[in-house]
Amino acid sequence: MKQSLEAPALTRRTLLGAGLTLGAFAACPALAELRIEITGVGANQLPIAIRPFQGTSGAPADIAKIIGDDLLRSGAFRLVEVGGENPQENLTAPEGLADAAQKGASIYVIGSVTPLGGKRWDVRCIVYDTVTGQAVDSVGYTPSEEHIRMAAHRCADRVYTRLTGEGPMFASQLAYVAQLGARRYELIVSDSDGEMPQKALVSNEPIISPVWSPDGRKLAYVSFENKKPIVYLHDLARGVRTPVAAFKGNNSAPAFSPDGTKLAVALSRDGLTQIYLINSDGTGLRRFTRSYGIDTEPTFTRDGQWIYFTSDRGGTPQIYRQRVAGGGAERVTFGSNYAISPAVNHDGTKLAYISRIESKFRVAVMDLATGQDLLVTTTERDESPSFAPNGRFLVYATEENGRGVLGTCSADARLSTRLTGEGNIREPAWGPILQDAAVNQQ
């Protein structure tokens, strides 16, 4: 039974090599950057025109293009082409507003990017309704040069939330593992669009199961560099990490509590793999589940009340949940004879998991109120689903032409994207919205 429960994981976690390099972030070569292809369309797309921001030609990033690309990937917007940068346009009474309306845009976005000195920039974004001619929103940020792209993502979030009513998702990061050779694994952190990839860890041993801390400043993951799986906690800014779970047997599948003070981990220290709770400093270990099966892949709900996990206690792998405060486990999935890798969205209304259907592994999303399942991918070797901060999208790993790639899809299955790069890309985790003091809102 153990082999059938863990078989999908082994296909993407081949254990090879030895060695490790650790440090603060290092820039990745260009080939490691993800390339995005969008398939499908969103429903009720809002036509939007985004003019290149004043000052773009001298800025380190094209703010308008980043905003447009973000909104396009959401599936909620259709971009309407307008003219290029117009340094003379009055941002409080833009003459380009009428042209945008004539071309069919309902929304017109303009702005400016201005150097402040000391490698800081002033980024201004204004959103106009082309029907009324009135500004419906405006925001300003003063990012450092290295964070100017994140300011653009925040502008995109501002437009997205203002016009759709949904929560933000662009000003966040992805973590994933790239296998670039038989003895080279890299833990990569990038912007949510795959840009700005940076290496957090390089190892000749596999790295699996990265998960973000609630504040987006740390990652927990499993590394095999000592010839066995050990759970580490990694401070990304300082490039410092500490082992949290290095007990006898397997140490795997870390998950942060909502306040970041605890981790749920899967340990085999007492025999069969079971779920334990441990403080983030490695103290206070206590057993959480007790079964005669294999319990693994825990994940907390955002309110901290429940832990969802995978277990084969009933004969086949299924998703269960158990109250953190105590009590028995209850089965959640019934629509699949093989369900693993649970992920719960931000408000606890949806569960994503991997369902095996006729030897095909696909991402399913369950409405937890009704129990209704929806297959949201068309690929056949999916792994590791992870919700965006607003729960509207998921990122997951899959295969394309025998090579590991990442995909994103909307939770309603209407839109999907493929993110490809150098080597095999696996183990994605979508981080929280960043609240960085380097990107100050005005």
Coordinates of C-alpha atoms in Angstrom, one line a residue:
M1 CA 0.0 0.0 0.0
K2 CA 2.8 2.4 0.7
Q3 CA 4.1 2.1 -2.8
S4 CA 0.7 2.9 -4.4
L5 CA 0.3 5.9 -2.2
E6 CA 3.7 7.4 -3.0
A7 CA 4.1 6.3 -6.6
P8 CA 3.2 9.7 -8.2
A9 CA 5.7 11.4 -6.0
L10 CA 8.5 9.1 -7.0
T11 CA 8.0 9.9 -10.7
R12 CA 8.9 13.5 -10.0
R13 CA 11.4 13.0 -7.2
T14 CA 14.1 10.9 -8.6
L15 CA 16.8 10.6 -6.0
L16 CA 20.3 11.4 -7.4
G17 CA 23.6 12.9 -6.5
A18 CA 25.1 14.7 -3.5
G19 CA 26.2 18.2 -2.5
L20 CA 24.8 21.7 -1.9
T21 CA 25.3 25.4 -2.3
L22 CA 23.4 27.9 -0.2
G23 CA 23.3 31.6 0.0
A24 CA 21.2 34.7 -0.3
F25 CA 19.5 35.2 -3.6
A26 CA 21.5 34.8 -6.7
A27 CA 20.3 35.8 -10.2
C28 CA 19.5 32.9 -12.5
P29 CA 20.8 32.6 -16.1
A30 CA 18.3 33.7 -18.7
L31 CA 17.5 30.1 -19.7
A32 CA 16.0 29.5 -16.3
E33 CA 13.3 32.2 -16.8
L34 CA 9.8 30.9 -17.4
R35 CA 8.0 31.4 -20.7
I36 CA 4.3 31.8 -20.5
E37 CA 1.7 30.6 -23.1
I38 CA -2.0 31.3 -22.5
T39 CA -4.7 29.0 -23.7
G40 CA -8.5 29.3 -23.3
V41 CA -10.3 32.6 -22.7
G42 CA -12.0 34.1 -19.7
A43 CA -15.7 34.8 -19.6
N44 CA -17.1 38.4 -19.8
Q45 CA -13.8 40.0 -20.6
L46 CA -13.6 43.7 -19.9
P47 CA -11.9 45.7 -22.7
I48 CA -9.1 47.8 -21.2
A49 CA -6.6 50.2 -22.8
I50 CA -3.2 50.8 -21.0
R51 CA -1.0 53.5 -22.4
P52 CA 2.8 53.3 -21.8
F53 CA 3.5 55.3 -18.7
Q54 CA 5.2 58.7 -19.0
G55 CA 8.9 58.2 -18.3
T56 CA 8.9 54.6 -19.5
S57 CA 11.8 55.2 -21.9
G58 CA 14.2 56.0 -19.0
A59 CA 12.8 53.5 -16.5
P60 CA 14.2 50.1 -15.6
A61 CA 10.9 48.4 -16.4
D62 CA 7.9 48.9 -18.6
I63 CA 5.2 49.4 -16.0
A64 CA 2.3 49.4 -18.4
K65 CA 3.4 46.2 -20.1
I66 CA 3.7 44.4 -16.8
I67 CA 0.2 45.5 -15.8
G68 CA -1.2 44.5 -19.1
D69 CA 0.4 41.1 -19.1
D70 CA -0.9 40.5 -15.6
L71 CA -4.4 41.4 -16.5
L72 CA -4.3 39.4 -19.7
R73 CA -3.3 36.3 -17.8
S74 CA -6.2 36.7 -15.5
G75 CA -8.6 36.1 -18.3
A76 CA -10.9 38.9 -17.0
F77 CA -9.6 41.5 -19.5
R78 CA -9.1 42.1 -23.2
L79 CA -6.4 44.5 -24.1
V80 CA -7.2 47.3 -26.6
E81 CA -4.3 48.8 -28.5
V82 CA -3.7 52.5 -28.1
G83 CA -0.8 54.8 -29.0
G84 CA 2.6 54.8 -27.4
E85 CA 4.1 56.9 -24.6
N86 CA 2.8 60.4 -24.5
P87 CA 4.9 62.6 -22.2
Q88 CA 2.7 65.6 -22.8
E89 CA -0.6 64.0 -21.8
N90 CA -2.4 65.6 -18.8
L91 CA -2.8 62.8 -16.3
T92 CA -5.8 64.5 -14.7
A93 CA -7.6 65.3 -18.0
P94 CA -6.1 62.8 -20.5
E95 CA -6.8 63.6 -24.1
G96 CA -6.3 59.9 -25.0
L97 CA -9.4 59.0 -23.1
A98 CA -11.7 59.7 -26.1
D99 CA -9.5 57.6 -28.4
A100 CA -9.6 54.7 -26.0
A101 CA -13.4 54.9 -25.8
Q102 CA -13.6 55.1 -29.6
K103 CA -11.6 51.9 -29.9
G104 CA -13.9 50.1 -27.6
A105 CA -12.1 50.2 -24.3
S106 CA -14.3 50.6 -21.2
I107 CA -11.3 51.3 -19.0
Y108 CA -8.3 53.6 -19.7
V109 CA -5.1 53.2 -17.6
I110 CA -2.4 55.8 -17.6
G111 CA 0.5 56.8 -15.3
S112 CA 4.0 57.9 -14.9
V113 CA 7.3 56.6 -13.6
T114 CA 9.8 59.2 -12.3
P115 CA 13.3 58.9 -10.7
L116 CA 13.5 60.2 -7.2
G117 CA 17.2 59.7 -6.7
G118 CA 19.0 57.2 -4.5
K119 CA 17.8 54.5 -6.8
R120 CA 14.1 55.0 -5.9
W121 CA 11.3 55.7 -8.2
D122 CA 7.8 57.3 -8.1
V123 CA 5.2 55.1 -9.8
R124 CA 1.7 56.6 -10.4
C125 CA -1.2 54.7 -11.8
I126 CA -4.6 56.2 -12.7
V127 CA -7.7 54.3 -13.8
Y128 CA -10.4 56.0 -15.9
D129 CA -13.9 55.0 -16.9
T130 CA -14.2 55.9 -20.6
V131 CA -18.0 56.2 -20.4
T132 CA -18.1 58.8 -17.6
G133 CA -14.7 60.2 -18.2
Q134 CA -14.0 60.1 -14.5
A135 CA -11.1 58.6 -12.6
V136 CA -12.3 55.6 -10.7
D137 CA -9.0 54.8 -8.9
S138 CA -5.5 56.0 -8.5
V139 CA -2.5 54.8 -6.5
G140 CA 1.2 55.7 -6.2
Y141 CA 4.3 53.8 -5.0
T142 CA 7.9 54.7 -4.3
P143 CA 9.8 51.5 -4.9
S144 CA 13.5 50.9 -4.9
E145 CA 14.9 50.1 -8.3
E146 CA 15.0 46.4 -7.6
H147 CA 11.4 46.4 -6.5
I148 CA 9.9 48.4 -9.4
R149 CA 8.4 45.4 -11.1
M150 CA 6.7 44.5 -7.8
A151 CA 5.2 48.0 -7.8
A152 CA 3.8 47.3 -11.3
H153 CA 2.3 44.0 -10.0
R154 CA 0.7 46.0 -7.2
C155 CA -0.8 48.4 -9.7
A156 CA -2.2 45.4 -11.6
D157 CA -3.7 44.1 -8.4
R158 CA -5.2 47.5 -7.7
V159 CA -6.9 47.5 -11.2
Y160 CA -7.9 43.9 -10.9
T161 CA -9.5 44.1 -7.5
R162 CA -11.2 47.4 -8.3
L163 CA -12.8 46.1 -11.5
T164 CA -13.5 42.5 -10.6
G165 CA -14.1 42.6 -6.9
E166 CA -11.7 39.7 -6.4
G167 CA -8.7 39.7 -4.2
P168 CA -5.1 40.5 -5.4
M169 CA -2.7 37.8 -6.7
F170 CA 0.0 39.5 -8.9
A171 CA 2.2 41.0 -6.1
S172 CA 3.3 37.6 -5.0
Q173 CA 6.0 35.1 -5.8
L174 CA 6.4 31.5 -7.0
A175 CA 8.8 29.0 -5.6
Y176 CA 9.6 25.9 -7.7
V177 CA 12.4 23.4 -8.2
A178 CA 14.3 23.1 -11.5
Q179 CA 16.3 20.0 -12.3
L180 CA 18.9 21.1 -14.8
G181 CA 20.9 17.9 -14.9
A182 CA 21.3 14.5 -13.3
R183 CA 23.1 16.1 -10.4
R184 CA 21.8 19.6 -10.3
Y185 CA 18.7 20.9 -8.5
E186 CA 17.8 24.5 -8.0
L187 CA 15.2 26.0 -5.7
I188 CA 14.0 29.1 -7.5
V189 CA 11.9 32.1 -6.4
S190 CA 10.4 34.3 -9.1
D191 CA 7.7 36.9 -9.5
S192 CA 4.2 35.5 -10.0
D193 CA 4.7 35.9 -13.8
G194 CA 7.9 33.8 -13.8
E195 CA 10.1 36.9 -14.2
M196 CA 13.1 37.8 -12.0
P197 CA 14.0 34.2 -11.1
Q198 CA 16.6 33.9 -8.3
K199 CA 18.3 30.9 -6.9
A200 CA 17.7 30.3 -3.2
L201 CA 19.4 26.9 -3.1
V202 CA 21.5 24.8 -5.4
S203 CA 22.1 21.1 -4.7
N204 CA 23.2 17.9 -6.2
E205 CA 20.4 16.2 -4.2
P206 CA 16.7 16.5 -4.8
I207 CA 14.7 19.3 -3.2
I208 CA 11.0 18.8 -2.8
S209 CA 7.9 20.2 -1.2
P210 CA 8.7 23.9 -0.8
V211 CA 6.0 25.8 1.1
W212 CA 5.8 29.5 1.9
S213 CA 5.5 31.1 5.4
P214 CA 2.5 33.3 5.8
D215 CA 4.6 36.5 5.5
G216 CA 6.3 35.3 2.4
R217 CA 9.8 35.7 3.9
K218 CA 10.7 32.1 4.5
L219 CA 10.4 28.7 2.8
A220 CA 10.2 25.3 4.3
Y221 CA 11.2 22.4 2.1
V222 CA 12.7 18.9 2.1
S223 CA 16.3 18.4 1.1
F224 CA 18.1 15.0 0.6
E225 CA 21.7 16.4 0.8
N226 CA 22.5 14.2 3.9
K227 CA 21.3 11.1 2.1
K228 CA 17.9 11.3 3.8
P229 CA 15.0 13.7 3.7
I230 CA 15.2 16.5 6.2
V231 CA 12.9 19.5 6.6
Y232 CA 14.6 22.9 6.6
L233 CA 13.4 26.4 7.3
H234 CA 15.0 28.9 5.0
D235 CA 15.1 32.7 5.6
L236 CA 15.2 34.0 2.0
A237 CA 16.5 37.5 2.6
R238 CA 19.4 36.4 4.9
G239 CA 20.2 33.2 3.0
V240 CA 20.2 31.3 6.4
R241 CA 18.4 28.1 7.0
T242 CA 18.0 25.6 9.9
P243 CA 16.9 22.0 10.1
V244 CA 13.5 21.8 11.7
A245 CA 12.8 18.0 11.4
A246 CA 15.7 15.6 11.1
F247 CA 14.4 12.6 13.0
K248 CA 15.2 9.0 12.2
G249 CA 13.3 7.8 9.1
N250 CA 11.6 10.1 6.7
N251 CA 10.9 13.8 7.4
S252 CA 8.7 15.3 4.7
A253 CA 5.7 17.4 3.6
P254 CA 6.0 20.6 5.7
A255 CA 3.1 23.0 6.0
F256 CA 3.0 26.3 7.9
S257 CA 0.3 27.2 10.4
P258 CA -1.5 30.5 9.5
D259 CA 0.5 32.4 12.1
G260 CA 3.8 30.9 11.0
T261 CA 4.7 29.6 14.5
K262 CA 4.2 25.9 13.8
L263 CA 4.7 23.4 11.1
A264 CA 2.8 20.2 10.3
V265 CA 5.2 17.6 9.0
A266 CA 5.0 13.9 8.0
L267 CA 7.4 11.7 10.0
S268 CA 8.1 8.0 10.0
R269 CA 10.0 8.1 13.3
D270 CA 7.6 5.8 15.1
G271 CA 7.0 3.4 12.2
L272 CA 4.3 4.3 9.6
T273 CA 4.3 7.8 8.3
Q274 CA 2.1 10.0 10.5
I275 CA 1.5 13.7 10.8
Y276 CA 3.1 15.7 13.6
L277 CA 3.1 19.3 14.8
I278 CA 6.3 21.1 15.6
N279 CA 7.3 24.6 16.5
S280 CA 9.1 26.5 13.7
D281 CA 12.2 26.4 15.8
G282 CA 12.2 22.6 15.9
T283 CA 10.9 22.3 19.5
G284 CA 7.6 21.0 20.9
L285 CA 7.1 18.0 18.7
R286 CA 3.7 16.2 19.2
R287 CA 1.9 13.6 17.2
F288 CA -1.3 14.8 15.4
T289 CA -2.7 11.7 13.6
R290 CA -2.9 8.1 14.7
S291 CA -3.8 5.5 12.2
Y292 CA -2.7 2.2 10.8
G293 CA -2.2 3.7 7.4
I294 CA 0.1 6.3 5.9
D295 CA -0.8 9.9 6.7
T296 CA 1.0 12.6 4.8
E297 CA 0.8 15.9 2.8
P298 CA -0.8 18.1 5.6
T299 CA -2.1 21.6 4.9
F300 CA -3.7 24.1 7.3
T301 CA -6.8 26.0 6.5
R302 CA -6.3 29.8 6.8
D303 CA -8.4 30.0 10.0
G304 CA -6.1 27.4 11.6
Q305 CA -9.0 25.3 12.6
W306 CA -8.4 22.3 10.3
I307 CA -5.6 20.3 8.8
Y308 CA -6.3 18.5 5.5
F309 CA -4.1 15.6 4.6
T310 CA -3.7 12.5 2.4
S311 CA -4.2 9.0 4.0
D312 CA -4.6 5.5 2.8
R313 CA -6.3 4.4 6.1
G314 CA -9.4 3.4 4.2
G315 CA -7.6 1.2 1.6
T316 CA -6.9 3.8 -1.1
P317 CA -5.4 7.3 -0.9
Q318 CA -8.0 9.9 0.0
I319 CA -8.2 13.3 1.5
Y320 CA -9.2 13.6 5.1
R321 CA -9.4 16.5 7.5
Q322 CA -9.0 16.7 11.3
R323 CA -9.5 19.6 13.8
V324 CA -6.2 21.1 15.1
A325 CA -7.8 21.3 18.5
G326 CA -8.3 17.5 18.5
G327 CA -10.8 14.9 17.5
G328 CA -11.1 12.2 14.9
A329 CA -10.4 12.5 11.2
E330 CA -13.2 12.6 8.6
R331 CA -12.9 11.7 4.9
V332 CA -13.5 14.5 2.4
T333 CA -13.1 13.1 -1.1
F334 CA -15.5 10.5 -2.4
G335 CA -15.6 11.2 -6.1
S336 CA -12.3 9.6 -6.9
N337 CA -10.7 6.2 -6.1
Y338 CA -7.3 7.9 -5.7
A339 CA -7.0 11.4 -4.3
I340 CA -3.8 13.0 -3.1
S341 CA -2.0 16.4 -2.6
P342 CA -4.7 18.6 -0.9
A343 CA -4.6 22.4 -1.2
V344 CA -7.3 24.6 0.4
N345 CA -8.1 28.1 -1.0
H346 CA -7.9 31.3 1.1
D347 CA -11.5 31.3 2.4
G348 CA -11.8 27.6 3.0
T349 CA -14.5 27.1 0.4
K350 CA -12.6 25.0 -2.2
L351 CA -10.2 22.0 -2.1
A352 CA -7.8 21.3 -4.9
Y353 CA -6.3 17.9 -5.2
I354 CA -4.8 15.4 -7.7
S355 CA -7.3 12.8 -8.9
R356 CA -6.3 9.7 -10.7
I357 CA -8.8 8.8 -13.5
E358 CA -8.0 5.9 -15.8
S359 CA -4.2 6.2 -15.1
K360 CA -4.3 9.9 -15.7
F361 CA -3.4 12.4 -12.9
R362 CA -5.4 15.6 -13.1
V363 CA -6.1 18.6 -10.9
A364 CA -9.6 18.6 -9.4
V365 CA -11.3 21.3 -7.5
M366 CA -14.1 20.5 -5.0
D367 CA -16.7 22.9 -3.7
L368 CA -16.5 22.0 0.0
A369 CA -20.1 23.1 0.7
T370 CA -21.6 20.9 -1.9
G371 CA -19.0 18.2 -2.4
Q372 CA -19.1 18.8 -6.2
D373 CA -15.9 18.1 -8.1
L374 CA -14.6 19.9 -11.2
L375 CA -11.6 18.7 -13.3
V376 CA -9.8 22.0 -14.1
T377 CA -6.9 20.6 -16.2
T378 CA -6.6 18.7 -19.5
T379 CA -3.1 17.4 -18.9
E380 CA -2.5 13.9 -17.6
R381 CA 0.5 13.9 -15.2
D382 CA -0.4 16.7 -12.8
E383 CA 1.2 17.2 -9.4
S384 CA 1.4 19.6 -6.5
P385 CA -1.5 22.1 -6.9
S386 CA -1.2 25.4 -5.0
F387 CA -3.7 28.2 -4.9
A388 CA -3.0 31.8 -5.7
P389 CA -3.4 34.2 -2.8
N390 CA -7.0 35.1 -3.8
G391 CA -8.0 31.5 -4.6
R392 CA -9.0 32.4 -8.2
F393 CA -6.1 30.5 -9.8
L394 CA -3.8 27.5 -9.2
V395 CA -0.3 26.6 -10.1
Y396 CA 0.6 23.0 -10.6
A397 CA 3.3 20.8 -12.1
T398 CA 2.8 18.6 -15.1
E399 CA 4.7 17.2 -18.1
E400 CA 4.9 18.3 -21.7
N401 CA 6.8 16.2 -24.2
G402 CA 8.4 14.2 -21.3
R403 CA 9.6 17.3 -19.6
G404 CA 8.5 18.9 -16.4
V405 CA 6.7 22.3 -16.8
L406 CA 4.4 24.4 -14.7
G407 CA 0.8 25.2 -15.5
T408 CA -1.7 27.7 -14.1
C409 CA -5.4 27.4 -14.4
S410 CA -8.5 29.2 -13.1
A411 CA -10.5 27.4 -10.4
D412 CA -13.4 27.3 -12.8
A413 CA -11.4 25.7 -15.6
R414 CA -12.0 28.5 -18.1
L415 CA -8.4 29.6 -18.5
S416 CA -5.0 28.0 -18.4
T417 CA -1.4 28.9 -19.0
R418 CA 1.8 26.9 -19.5
L419 CA 5.1 28.1 -18.0
T420 CA 8.1 26.5 -19.5
G421 CA 11.9 26.9 -18.8
E422 CA 15.2 25.2 -18.9
G423 CA 15.3 21.6 -17.5
N424 CA 12.5 19.9 -15.6
I425 CA 10.4 22.3 -13.5
R426 CA 8.6 20.8 -10.5
E427 CA 7.2 21.4 -7.0
P428 CA 5.5 24.8 -7.4
A429 CA 4.2 26.8 -4.5
W430 CA 2.3 30.1 -4.9
G431 CA 3.3 32.6 -2.1
P432 CA 1.2 35.2 -0.3
I433 CA 0.8 38.8 -1.3
L434 CA 4.0 40.6 -0.4
Q435 CA 3.9 43.5 2.0
D436 CA 7.4 44.9 1.4
A437 CA 8.5 48.2 2.9
A438 CA 10.7 48.7 -0.2
V439 CA 7.5 49.4 -2.2
N440 CA 5.8 52.2 -0.2
Q441 CA 2.3 53.2 -1.1
Q442 CA 1.5 56.9 -1.4

